[in-house]
Structures are given as C-alpha cells and as structure tokens.
Amino acid sequence: MDDARAAQVSAVAALAEPTRRRLYDHVVGQGGPVSRDEAAAATAVPRATVAFHLDKLVDEGLLDVVYERRTGRTGPGAGRPSKLYRRAACDVTVSLPERRYGAEHRGGPP
C-alpha cells in the first residue's frame, strides 16, 4: 500500500471512533470555524477530550486549524487568537478493495 493510500485509509479509520465522528460531523456542519469550547458544549463531551479528538482529526488531514480573535479587540492586550477548527479543503476517498482501471481489467471481473 503506497503512502497516499495508507493516509486515506488512516483518515477514514479515525472516524470509526464514535466521539471523534460526532465532533467531525459537528464541525463540518457549521457555517464557520468552531472552537474547542463550542464543540464541547454542542456534543456534551469534556473540553480536554474534545481537544484530543479535534487535534487527531487535524493530524489525519480531515480538519484544518485557523486562528482568529473573536473578541473584536486588537493590539497589545487583546489576548491570544483562538484556535479554531474547520473542514479540510481536501477530499478523502477510499475504495476497498482498491480499484485498478488499467487495460488488464477492461474485460470485466477476473
């Protein structure tokens, strides 16, 4: 299995964990980026658990991280920007078994 295919299978496998799948579904269902606190409140999952699973989804390439100041304040003393999560721009698709569309398979099933 090549590295790209292994990464895709790993990303799909990450969604097998029920809490992680709920968090992923919540984030992608929102109109904009979601904070850890928002995700925790929406899913009734402790914030530390949410942080772990959201970061795992980032590691798998399913979510992206953006940083924004949500207070509207700027300049010194405005505080650190919030870490927010949004759906990754890439698509992940997996076909099992792997499909091969070469000339050797054009005649139908082997």
Short mmCIF file of C-alpha atoms in Angstrom, two decimals:
data_model
loop_
_atom_site.label_atom_id
_atom_site.label_comp_id
_atom_site.label_asym_id
_atom_site.label_seq_id
_atom_site.Cartn_x
_atom_site.Cartn_y
_atom_site.Cartn_z
CA MET A 1 0.00 0.00 0.00
CA ASP A 2 1.51 3.34 -1.01
CA ASP A 3 1.82 6.24 1.46
CA ALA A 4 -1.05 8.27 0.00
CA ARG A 5 -3.44 5.32 0.17
CA ALA A 6 -2.30 4.46 3.69
CA ALA A 7 -3.01 8.06 4.76
CA GLN A 8 -6.51 7.92 3.27
CA VAL A 9 -7.31 4.62 4.99
CA SER A 10 -5.96 6.02 8.27
CA ALA A 11 -8.15 9.14 7.93
CA VAL A 12 -11.27 7.07 7.35
CA ALA A 13 -10.35 4.75 10.23
CA ALA A 14 -10.04 7.76 12.55
CA LEU A 15 -13.76 8.37 12.05
CA ALA A 16 -14.61 4.91 13.39
CA GLU A 17 -14.24 6.24 16.94
CA PRO A 18 -17.77 7.43 17.90
CA THR A 19 -16.81 10.61 19.79
CA ARG A 20 -14.40 11.65 17.07
CA ARG A 21 -17.06 11.06 14.42
CA ARG A 22 -19.60 13.19 16.35
CA LEU A 23 -17.09 16.02 16.63
CA TYR A 24 -16.20 15.80 12.95
CA ASP A 25 -19.87 15.86 11.96
CA HIS A 26 -20.44 18.89 14.21
CA VAL A 27 -17.51 20.87 12.81
CA VAL A 28 -18.33 20.21 9.15
CA GLY A 29 -21.99 21.05 9.77
CA GLN A 30 -21.22 24.58 10.94
CA GLY A 31 -21.08 27.67 8.76
CA GLY A 32 -17.66 28.69 10.03
CA PRO A 33 -14.76 27.58 12.21
CA VAL A 34 -15.56 26.04 15.61
CA SER A 35 -13.70 26.46 18.90
CA ARG A 36 -12.99 23.67 21.35
CA ASP A 37 -15.44 25.20 23.82
CA GLU A 38 -18.20 25.37 21.19
CA ALA A 39 -17.62 21.76 20.17
CA ALA A 40 -17.61 20.62 23.80
CA ALA A 41 -20.89 22.42 24.54
CA ALA A 42 -22.57 21.10 21.38
CA THR A 43 -21.58 17.48 21.94
CA ALA A 44 -21.62 17.33 25.77
CA VAL A 45 -18.05 15.98 25.71
CA PRO A 46 -15.42 17.30 28.18
CA ARG A 47 -13.20 20.02 26.69
CA ALA A 48 -9.97 18.05 27.19
CA THR A 49 -11.45 15.08 25.32
CA VAL A 50 -12.68 17.40 22.57
CA ALA A 51 -9.20 18.94 22.21
CA PHE A 52 -7.61 15.49 21.88
CA HIS A 53 -10.05 14.30 19.21
CA LEU A 54 -10.08 17.54 17.21
CA ASP A 55 -6.28 17.57 17.09
CA LYS A 56 -6.32 13.91 15.99
CA LEU A 57 -8.65 14.87 13.12
CA VAL A 58 -6.20 17.63 12.17
CA ASP A 59 -3.32 15.12 12.23
CA GLU A 60 -5.32 12.85 9.89
CA GLY A 61 -5.94 15.72 7.46
CA LEU A 62 -9.71 15.81 7.98
CA LEU A 63 -9.79 19.20 9.71
CA ASP A 64 -7.74 22.38 9.38
CA VAL A 65 -6.79 24.82 12.14
CA VAL A 66 -7.25 28.57 11.86
CA TYR A 67 -6.53 31.23 14.46
CA GLU A 68 -8.87 34.18 15.00
CA ARG A 69 -9.55 36.80 17.62
CA ARG A 70 -13.23 36.51 18.37
CA THR A 71 -13.38 39.35 20.89
CA GLY A 72 -13.09 42.08 18.27
CA ARG A 73 -10.20 43.60 20.23
CA THR A 74 -6.88 44.27 18.53
CA GLY A 75 -3.43 45.41 19.53
CA PRO A 76 -1.49 44.85 22.75
CA GLY A 77 -3.57 43.28 25.48
CA ALA A 78 -6.13 41.87 23.05
CA GLY A 79 -5.14 38.35 24.00
CA ARG A 80 -4.08 35.38 22.02
CA PRO A 81 -6.18 34.34 18.99
CA SER A 82 -8.44 31.32 19.49
CA LYS A 83 -7.57 28.00 17.90
CA LEU A 84 -10.49 27.08 15.66
CA TYR A 85 -11.28 24.04 13.55
CA ARG A 86 -12.88 23.77 10.12
CA ARG A 87 -13.31 21.12 7.46
CA ALA A 88 -10.14 20.46 5.50
CA ALA A 89 -10.10 21.51 1.86
CA CYS A 90 -9.05 18.06 0.65
CA ASP A 91 -11.36 15.13 -0.07
CA VAL A 92 -10.68 11.66 1.27
CA THR A 93 -11.95 8.66 -0.67
CA VAL A 94 -11.18 5.02 -0.18
CA SER A 95 -12.22 2.07 -2.30
CA LEU A 96 -11.87 -1.39 -0.77
CA PRO A 97 -10.55 -3.41 -2.40
CA GLU A 98 -8.50 -0.83 -4.28
CA ARG A 99 -9.86 -0.36 -7.79
CA ARG A 100 -7.47 -0.71 -10.70
CA TYR A 101 -8.74 0.61 -14.00
CA GLY A 102 -5.85 -0.49 -16.20
CA ALA A 103 -6.11 -2.34 -19.52
CA GLU A 104 -5.82 -5.73 -17.82
CA HIS A 105 -9.20 -5.21 -16.10
CA ARG A 106 -11.29 -3.89 -19.00
CA GLY A 107 -12.87 -7.21 -19.86
CA GLY A 108 -14.90 -7.41 -16.67
CA PRO A 109 -14.29 -9.18 -13.37
CA PRO A 110 -11.29 -11.55 -13.26
#
